[in-house]
Coordinates of C-alpha atoms in Angstrom, one line a residue:
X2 CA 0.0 0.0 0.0
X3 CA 2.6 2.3 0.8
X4 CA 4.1 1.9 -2.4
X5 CA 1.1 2.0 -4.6
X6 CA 0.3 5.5 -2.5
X7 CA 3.7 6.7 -3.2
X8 CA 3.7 6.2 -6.8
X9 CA 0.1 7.4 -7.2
X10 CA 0.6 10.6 -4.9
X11 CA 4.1 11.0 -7.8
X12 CA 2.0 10.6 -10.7
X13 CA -0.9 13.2 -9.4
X14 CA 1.7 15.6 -8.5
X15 CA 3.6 15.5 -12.0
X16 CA 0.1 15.9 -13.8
X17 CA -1.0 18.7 -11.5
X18 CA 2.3 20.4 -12.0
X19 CA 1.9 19.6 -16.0
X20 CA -1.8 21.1 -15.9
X21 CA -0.5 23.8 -13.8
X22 CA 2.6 24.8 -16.3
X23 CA -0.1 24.1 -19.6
X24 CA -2.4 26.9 -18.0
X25 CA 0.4 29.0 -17.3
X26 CA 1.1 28.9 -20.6
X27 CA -2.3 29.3 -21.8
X28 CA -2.4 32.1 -19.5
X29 CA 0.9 33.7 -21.0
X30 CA -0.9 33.3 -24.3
X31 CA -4.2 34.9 -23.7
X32 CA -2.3 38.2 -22.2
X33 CA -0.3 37.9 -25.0
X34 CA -3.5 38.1 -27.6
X35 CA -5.7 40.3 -25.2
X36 CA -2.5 43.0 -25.0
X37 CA -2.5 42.8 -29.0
X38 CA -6.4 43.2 -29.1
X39 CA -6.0 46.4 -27.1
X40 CA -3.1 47.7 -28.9
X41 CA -5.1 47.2 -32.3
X42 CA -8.5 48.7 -31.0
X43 CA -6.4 51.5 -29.5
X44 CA -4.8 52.6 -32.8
X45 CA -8.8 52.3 -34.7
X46 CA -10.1 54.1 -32.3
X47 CA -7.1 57.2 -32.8
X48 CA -7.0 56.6 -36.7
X49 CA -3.1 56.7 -36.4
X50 CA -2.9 53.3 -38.2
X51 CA -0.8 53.2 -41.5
X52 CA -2.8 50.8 -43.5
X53 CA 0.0 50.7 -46.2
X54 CA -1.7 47.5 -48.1
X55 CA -4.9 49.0 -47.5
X56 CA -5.8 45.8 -45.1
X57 CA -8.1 47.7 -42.9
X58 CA -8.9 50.1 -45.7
X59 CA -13.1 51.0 -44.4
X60 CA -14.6 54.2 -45.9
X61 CA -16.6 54.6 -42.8
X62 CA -13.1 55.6 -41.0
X63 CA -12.2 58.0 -43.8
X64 CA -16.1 60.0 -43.6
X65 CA -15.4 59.9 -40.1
X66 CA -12.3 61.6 -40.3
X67 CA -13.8 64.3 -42.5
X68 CA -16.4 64.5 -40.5
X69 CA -14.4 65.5 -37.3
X70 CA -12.0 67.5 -39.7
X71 CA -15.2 69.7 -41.0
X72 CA -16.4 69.9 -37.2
X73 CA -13.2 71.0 -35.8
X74 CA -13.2 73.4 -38.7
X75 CA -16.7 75.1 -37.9
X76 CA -15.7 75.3 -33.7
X77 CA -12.7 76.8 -34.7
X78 CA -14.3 79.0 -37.1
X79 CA -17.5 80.0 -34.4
X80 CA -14.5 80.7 -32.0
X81 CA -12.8 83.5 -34.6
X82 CA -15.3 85.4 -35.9
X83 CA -12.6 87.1 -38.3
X84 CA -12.2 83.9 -39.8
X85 CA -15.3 83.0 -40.4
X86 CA -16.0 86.4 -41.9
X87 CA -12.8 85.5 -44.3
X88 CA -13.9 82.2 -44.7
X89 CA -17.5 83.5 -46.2
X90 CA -16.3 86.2 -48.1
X91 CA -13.7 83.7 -50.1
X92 CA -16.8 81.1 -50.7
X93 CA -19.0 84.0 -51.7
X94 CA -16.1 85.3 -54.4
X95 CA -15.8 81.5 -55.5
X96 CA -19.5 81.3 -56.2
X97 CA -19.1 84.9 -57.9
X98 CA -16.1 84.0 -60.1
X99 CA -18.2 80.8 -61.3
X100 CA -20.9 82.3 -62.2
X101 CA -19.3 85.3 -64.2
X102 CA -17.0 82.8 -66.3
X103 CA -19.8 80.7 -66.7
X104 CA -22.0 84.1 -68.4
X105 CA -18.6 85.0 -70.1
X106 CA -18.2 81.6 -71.8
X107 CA -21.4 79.4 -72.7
X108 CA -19.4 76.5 -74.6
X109 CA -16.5 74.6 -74.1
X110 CA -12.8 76.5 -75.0
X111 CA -10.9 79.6 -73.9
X112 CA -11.5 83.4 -74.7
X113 CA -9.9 86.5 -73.8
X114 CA -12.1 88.4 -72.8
X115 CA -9.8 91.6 -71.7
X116 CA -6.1 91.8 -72.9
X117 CA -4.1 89.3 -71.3
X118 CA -7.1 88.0 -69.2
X119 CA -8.1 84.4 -70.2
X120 CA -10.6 82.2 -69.1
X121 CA -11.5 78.5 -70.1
X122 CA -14.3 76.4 -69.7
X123 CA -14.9 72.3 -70.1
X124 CA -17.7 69.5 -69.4
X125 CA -15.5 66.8 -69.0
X126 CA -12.0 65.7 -67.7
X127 CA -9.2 66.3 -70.5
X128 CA -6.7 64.0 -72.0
X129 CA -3.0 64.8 -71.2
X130 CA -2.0 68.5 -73.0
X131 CA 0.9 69.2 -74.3
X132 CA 1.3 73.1 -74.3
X133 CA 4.3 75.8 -73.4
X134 CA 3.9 77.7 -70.3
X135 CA 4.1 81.5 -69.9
X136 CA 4.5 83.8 -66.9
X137 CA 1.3 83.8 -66.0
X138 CA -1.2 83.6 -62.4
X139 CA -4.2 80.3 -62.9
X140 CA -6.8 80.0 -60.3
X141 CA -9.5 77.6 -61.2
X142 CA -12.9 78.7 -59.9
X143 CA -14.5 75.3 -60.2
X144 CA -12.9 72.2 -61.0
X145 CA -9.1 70.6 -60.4
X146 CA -6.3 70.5 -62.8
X147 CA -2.9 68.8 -62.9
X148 CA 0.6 70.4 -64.4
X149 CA 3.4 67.9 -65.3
X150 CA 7.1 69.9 -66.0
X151 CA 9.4 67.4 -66.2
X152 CA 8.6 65.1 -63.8
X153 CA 7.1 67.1 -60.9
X154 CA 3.8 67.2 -60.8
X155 CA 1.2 70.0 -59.7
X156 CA -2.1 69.4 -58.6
X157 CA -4.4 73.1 -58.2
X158 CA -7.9 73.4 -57.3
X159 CA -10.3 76.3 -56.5
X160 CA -8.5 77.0 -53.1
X161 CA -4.8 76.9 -54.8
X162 CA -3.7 78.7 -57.2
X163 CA -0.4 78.5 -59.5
X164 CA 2.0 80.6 -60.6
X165 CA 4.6 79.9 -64.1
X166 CA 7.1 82.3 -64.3
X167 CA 9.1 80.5 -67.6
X168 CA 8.3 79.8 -71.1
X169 CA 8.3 75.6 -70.7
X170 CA 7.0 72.4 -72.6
X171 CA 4.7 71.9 -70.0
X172 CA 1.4 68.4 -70.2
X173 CA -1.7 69.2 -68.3
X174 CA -4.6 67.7 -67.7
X175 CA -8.0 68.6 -66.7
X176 CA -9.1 65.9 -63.7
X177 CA -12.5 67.4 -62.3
X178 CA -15.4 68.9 -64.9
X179 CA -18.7 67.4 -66.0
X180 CA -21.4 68.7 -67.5
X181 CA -23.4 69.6 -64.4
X182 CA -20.4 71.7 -63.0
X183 CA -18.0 72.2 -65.9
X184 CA -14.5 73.2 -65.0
X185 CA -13.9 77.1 -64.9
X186 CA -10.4 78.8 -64.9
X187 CA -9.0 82.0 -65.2
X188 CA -5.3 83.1 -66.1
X189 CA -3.5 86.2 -65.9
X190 CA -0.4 86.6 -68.2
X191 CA 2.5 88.3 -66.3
X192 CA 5.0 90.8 -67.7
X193 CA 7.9 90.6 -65.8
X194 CA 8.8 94.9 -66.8
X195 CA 5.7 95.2 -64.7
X196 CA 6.4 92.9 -61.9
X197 CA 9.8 95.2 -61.6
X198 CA 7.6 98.1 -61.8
X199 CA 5.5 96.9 -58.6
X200 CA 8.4 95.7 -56.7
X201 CA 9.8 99.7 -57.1
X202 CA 6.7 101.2 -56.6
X203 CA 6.4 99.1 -53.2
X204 CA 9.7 99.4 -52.1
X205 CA 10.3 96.2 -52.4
X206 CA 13.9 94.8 -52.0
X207 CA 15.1 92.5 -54.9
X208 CA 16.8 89.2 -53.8
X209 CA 20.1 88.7 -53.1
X210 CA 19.9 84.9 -53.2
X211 CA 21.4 83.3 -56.0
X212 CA 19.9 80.1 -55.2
X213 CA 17.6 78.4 -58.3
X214 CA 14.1 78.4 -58.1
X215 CA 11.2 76.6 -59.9
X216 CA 9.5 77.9 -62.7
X217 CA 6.2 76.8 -61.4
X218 CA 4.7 76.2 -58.0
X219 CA 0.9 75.9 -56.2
X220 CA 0.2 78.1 -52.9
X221 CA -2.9 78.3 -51.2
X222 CA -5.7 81.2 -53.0
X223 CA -6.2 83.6 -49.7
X224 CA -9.1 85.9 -49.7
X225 CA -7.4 89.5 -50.5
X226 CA -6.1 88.1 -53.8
X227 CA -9.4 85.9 -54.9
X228 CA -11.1 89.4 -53.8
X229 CA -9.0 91.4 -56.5
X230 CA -8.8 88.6 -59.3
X231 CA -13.4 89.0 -58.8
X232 CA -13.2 92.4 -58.9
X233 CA -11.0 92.4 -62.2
X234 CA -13.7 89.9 -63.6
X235 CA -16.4 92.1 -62.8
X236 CA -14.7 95.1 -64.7
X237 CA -15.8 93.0 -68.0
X238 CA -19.3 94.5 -66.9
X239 CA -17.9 98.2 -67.5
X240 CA -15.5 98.8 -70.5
X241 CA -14.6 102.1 -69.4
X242 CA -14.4 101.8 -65.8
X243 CA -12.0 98.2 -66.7
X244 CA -10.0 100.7 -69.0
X245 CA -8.6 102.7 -66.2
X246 CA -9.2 100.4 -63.5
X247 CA -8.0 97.2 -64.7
X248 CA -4.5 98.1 -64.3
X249 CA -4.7 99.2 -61.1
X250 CA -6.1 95.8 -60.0
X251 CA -3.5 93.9 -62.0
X252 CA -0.9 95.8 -60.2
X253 CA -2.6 94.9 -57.0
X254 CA -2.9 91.1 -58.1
X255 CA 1.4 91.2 -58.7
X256 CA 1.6 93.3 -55.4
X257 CA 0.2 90.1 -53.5
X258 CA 1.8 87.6 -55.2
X259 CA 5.1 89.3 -54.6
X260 CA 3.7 89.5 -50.6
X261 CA 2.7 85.4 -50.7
X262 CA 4.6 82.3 -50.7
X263 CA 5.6 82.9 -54.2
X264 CA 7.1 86.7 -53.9
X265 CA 10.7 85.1 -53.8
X266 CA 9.7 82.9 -57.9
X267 CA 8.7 86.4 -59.5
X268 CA 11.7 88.7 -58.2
X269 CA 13.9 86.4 -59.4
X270 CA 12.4 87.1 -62.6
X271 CA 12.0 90.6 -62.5
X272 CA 15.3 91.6 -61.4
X273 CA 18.3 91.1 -63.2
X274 CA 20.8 88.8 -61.3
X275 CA 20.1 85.4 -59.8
X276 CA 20.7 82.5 -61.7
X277 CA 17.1 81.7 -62.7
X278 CA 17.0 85.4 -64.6
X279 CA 20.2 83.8 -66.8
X280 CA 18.2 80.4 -67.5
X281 CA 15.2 82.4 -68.5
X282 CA 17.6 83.8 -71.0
X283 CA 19.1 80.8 -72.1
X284 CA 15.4 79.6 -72.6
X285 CA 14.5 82.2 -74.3
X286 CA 17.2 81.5 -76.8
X287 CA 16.7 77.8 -77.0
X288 CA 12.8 78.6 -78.2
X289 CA 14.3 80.8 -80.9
X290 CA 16.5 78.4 -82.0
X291 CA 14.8 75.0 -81.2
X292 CA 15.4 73.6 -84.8
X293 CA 19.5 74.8 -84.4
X294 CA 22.3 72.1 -83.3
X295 CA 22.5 72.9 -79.4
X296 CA 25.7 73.9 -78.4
X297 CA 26.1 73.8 -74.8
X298 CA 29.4 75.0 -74.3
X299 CA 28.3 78.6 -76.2
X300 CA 25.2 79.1 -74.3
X301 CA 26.9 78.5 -71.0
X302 CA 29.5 81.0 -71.6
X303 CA 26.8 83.4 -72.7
X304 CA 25.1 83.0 -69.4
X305 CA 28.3 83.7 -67.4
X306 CA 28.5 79.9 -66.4
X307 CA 30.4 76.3 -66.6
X308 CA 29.1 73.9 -68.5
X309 CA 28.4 71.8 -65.6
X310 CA 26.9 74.9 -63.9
X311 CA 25.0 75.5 -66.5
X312 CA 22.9 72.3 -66.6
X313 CA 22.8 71.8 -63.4
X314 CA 21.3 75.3 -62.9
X315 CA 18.7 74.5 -66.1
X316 CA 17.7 71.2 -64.7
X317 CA 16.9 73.0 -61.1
X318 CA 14.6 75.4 -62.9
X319 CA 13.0 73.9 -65.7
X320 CA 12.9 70.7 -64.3
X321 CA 14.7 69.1 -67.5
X322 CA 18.3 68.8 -69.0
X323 CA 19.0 71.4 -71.6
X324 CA 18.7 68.7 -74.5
X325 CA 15.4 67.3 -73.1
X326 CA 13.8 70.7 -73.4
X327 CA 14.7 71.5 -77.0
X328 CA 13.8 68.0 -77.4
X329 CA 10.2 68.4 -76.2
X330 CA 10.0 72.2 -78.2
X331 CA 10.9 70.3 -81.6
X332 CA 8.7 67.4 -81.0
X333 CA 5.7 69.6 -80.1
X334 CA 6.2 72.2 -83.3
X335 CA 6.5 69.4 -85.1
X336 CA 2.9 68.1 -84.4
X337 CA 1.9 71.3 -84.6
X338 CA 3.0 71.3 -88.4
X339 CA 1.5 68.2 -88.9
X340 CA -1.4 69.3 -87.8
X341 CA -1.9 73.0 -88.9
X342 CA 0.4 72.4 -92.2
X343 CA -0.8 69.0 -93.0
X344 CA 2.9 68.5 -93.3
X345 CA 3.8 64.5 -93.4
X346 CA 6.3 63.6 -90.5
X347 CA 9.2 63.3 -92.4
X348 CA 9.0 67.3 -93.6
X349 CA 8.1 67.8 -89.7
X350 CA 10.5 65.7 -89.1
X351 CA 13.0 68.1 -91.3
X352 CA 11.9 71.4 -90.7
X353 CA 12.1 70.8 -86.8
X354 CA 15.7 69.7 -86.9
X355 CA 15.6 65.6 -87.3
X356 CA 18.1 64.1 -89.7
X357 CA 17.2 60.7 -89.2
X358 CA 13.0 60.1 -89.5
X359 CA 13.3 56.8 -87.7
X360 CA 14.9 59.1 -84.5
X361 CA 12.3 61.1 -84.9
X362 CA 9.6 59.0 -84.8
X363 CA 10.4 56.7 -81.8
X364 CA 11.0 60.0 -79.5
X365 CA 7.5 61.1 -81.2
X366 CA 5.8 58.3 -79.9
X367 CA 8.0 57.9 -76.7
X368 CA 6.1 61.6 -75.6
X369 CA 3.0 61.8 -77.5
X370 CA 2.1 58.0 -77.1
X371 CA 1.7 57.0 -80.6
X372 CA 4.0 57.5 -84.4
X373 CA 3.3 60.4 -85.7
X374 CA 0.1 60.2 -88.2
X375 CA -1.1 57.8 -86.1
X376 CA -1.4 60.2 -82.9
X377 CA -2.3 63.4 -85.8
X378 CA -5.4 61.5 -87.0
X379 CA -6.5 60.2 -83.4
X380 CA -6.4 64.6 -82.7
X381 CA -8.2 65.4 -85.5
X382 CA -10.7 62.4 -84.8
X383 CA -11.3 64.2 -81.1
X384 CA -11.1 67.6 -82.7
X385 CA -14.4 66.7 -85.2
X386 CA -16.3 64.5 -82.2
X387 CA -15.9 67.5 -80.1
X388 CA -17.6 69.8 -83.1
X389 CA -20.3 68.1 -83.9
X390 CA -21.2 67.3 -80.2
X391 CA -21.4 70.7 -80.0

């Protein structure tokens, strides 16, 4: 009996100690998985997750979000009255602009309605553009649009606004715009003699810095300049008040632009120093002479600069080496010929500076997407479904 009790009293005790160790474990486990529970319904319930793979990817969480955003918005703006006065005066200059391009242009396209004063108009997002920049101011009253230079991109809506101080090859694109709320722009061209003229008039001091800057940019539209860009619209209503008055308002448009984020982009192509004044020039000259052999080594001397110094300073401005812009320029005129001209793409080909057609056709389609006649007749295809829709 001893014996039997003995081994049976051993045998209870190892499987109690093994049940104990097995819930100990299970024990382990369970805070383990409970602490990882709380962890994850901690982060959902702060929205601080980064849902990279888009795992937990619940638009509920994302209307929340905007929800609290737009709530914290109104108590803020209940709690400063100025900035709710602000806030209503932008959205009432907004609605104003809209509905004055809207009167101002009934069908799709662009007019001008007052010298350097352009608006557009369009029902429906826009295939890729290719185009050349000017200095010029473009606020959207309704609508988004996207500028590509080189490969930066530029996204503006109505509450940004954007701001090219360089001729470029630019692509843009038209994102938002439907029939029920069409996309509305407005763009004023900038002469840079009269952004000096502001600058004096103002006392402002030209920069020092001869650091590069980009030849476009996107800030956010504040109300004092949406205010004066309406009340140059609304001139349109009175010739001869707009006659004396519109140039007033223009100068007041540069005056805040040279006060805003982008002040620093148009002194340094006002004044004359800076490095982005000399690569202006140097684009300037390339446009000129985009069908010309480029010959680096003379423009950079021109400029005051190294070779190296040179492109690096290009690149840093236009976004693009010196050969990829003259590249772009030729390939651009060159549909242009094909399509104003009816020119076939080997005399495009020619008359834009390509020796070699083949050359010239694989860089064709390499930026427009398709050869040459091929992409001409797909434009010209849009161009008549576009007329007769109208």
């Amino acid at each position: 009996m001893p014996f039997r009790w003995l081994v049976g009293k051993s045998l209870a005790q190892s499987k109690l100690s093994f049940l104990l160790n097995k819930n100990l474990e299970c024990l382990q486990e369970a805070k383990i998985i409970f602490r990882c529970f709380s962890f994850i319904l901690r982060i959902l319930k702060n929205k601080e997750y980064n849902d990279r793979l888009r795992s937990l990817y619940n638009p509920a969480n994302l209307e929340m979000n905007a929800a609290k955003t737009s709530e914290k918005s109104d108590i803020d703006l209940m709690n400063d009255p100025q900035a709710k006065r602000e806030a209503d005066r932008a959205q009432a200059n907004r609605d104003e602009l809209t509905e004055r391009i809207a009167q101002a242009i009934r069908q799709d396209g662009t007019i001008e309605p007052h010298r350097g004063l352009h608006f557009n108009r369009s029902s429906s997002p826009s295939e890729p553009c290719h185009s050349v920049s000017i200095p010029a101011f473009c606020a959207i009253a309704q609508g988004s649009k996207e500028v590509l230079l080189g490969s930066d991109r530029y996204q503006y809506d109505p509450m940004h606004y954007l701001l090219a101080t360089v001729e470029l090859p630019i692509v843009s694109q038209i994102l938002e715009a439907s029939k029920a709320q069409p996309y509305f722009s407005v763009r004023l061209d900038l002469d840079p003699t009269l952004v000096g003229s502001v600058m004096v008039e103002a006392g402002y001091p030209s920069s020092r810095s001869r650091a590069d800057v980009k030849a476009i940019d996107v800030s956010p539209l504040n109300a004092n300049l949406l205010d004066a860009v309406v009340r140059l619209v609304r001139l349109l209503d009175s010739p001869a008040e707009a006659h004396v008055l519109a140039p007033l308002i223009k100068r007041e448009i540069i005056y805040r632009l040279l006060m805003g984020e982008q002040g620093n982009r148009l002194r340094h192509i006002a004044v004359l120093g800076g490095y982005t004044y000399h690569i202006a020039r140097a684009v300037a000259r390339l446009r000129k002479d985009f069908n010309e052999p480029i010959k680096i080594e003379s423009i950079a001397r021109e400029m005051g600069m190294s070779v190296s110094g040179f492109h690096h300073h290009f690149k840093s401005v236009t976004a693009m080496s010196p050969l990829q812009f003259q590249k772009q320029l030729r390939l651009q005129e060159a549909r242009r010929l094909m399509l104003g001209e009816s020119l076939d793409a080997s005399s495009a080909a020619y008359r834009v500076g390509y020796d070699d057609a083949s050359h010239f056709n694989r860089e064709y389609k390499r930026l427009f997407g398709a050869p040459p006649m091929r992409d001409v007749e797909r434009l010209r295809e849009a161009a008549r479904e576009t007329a007769s829709s109208i």
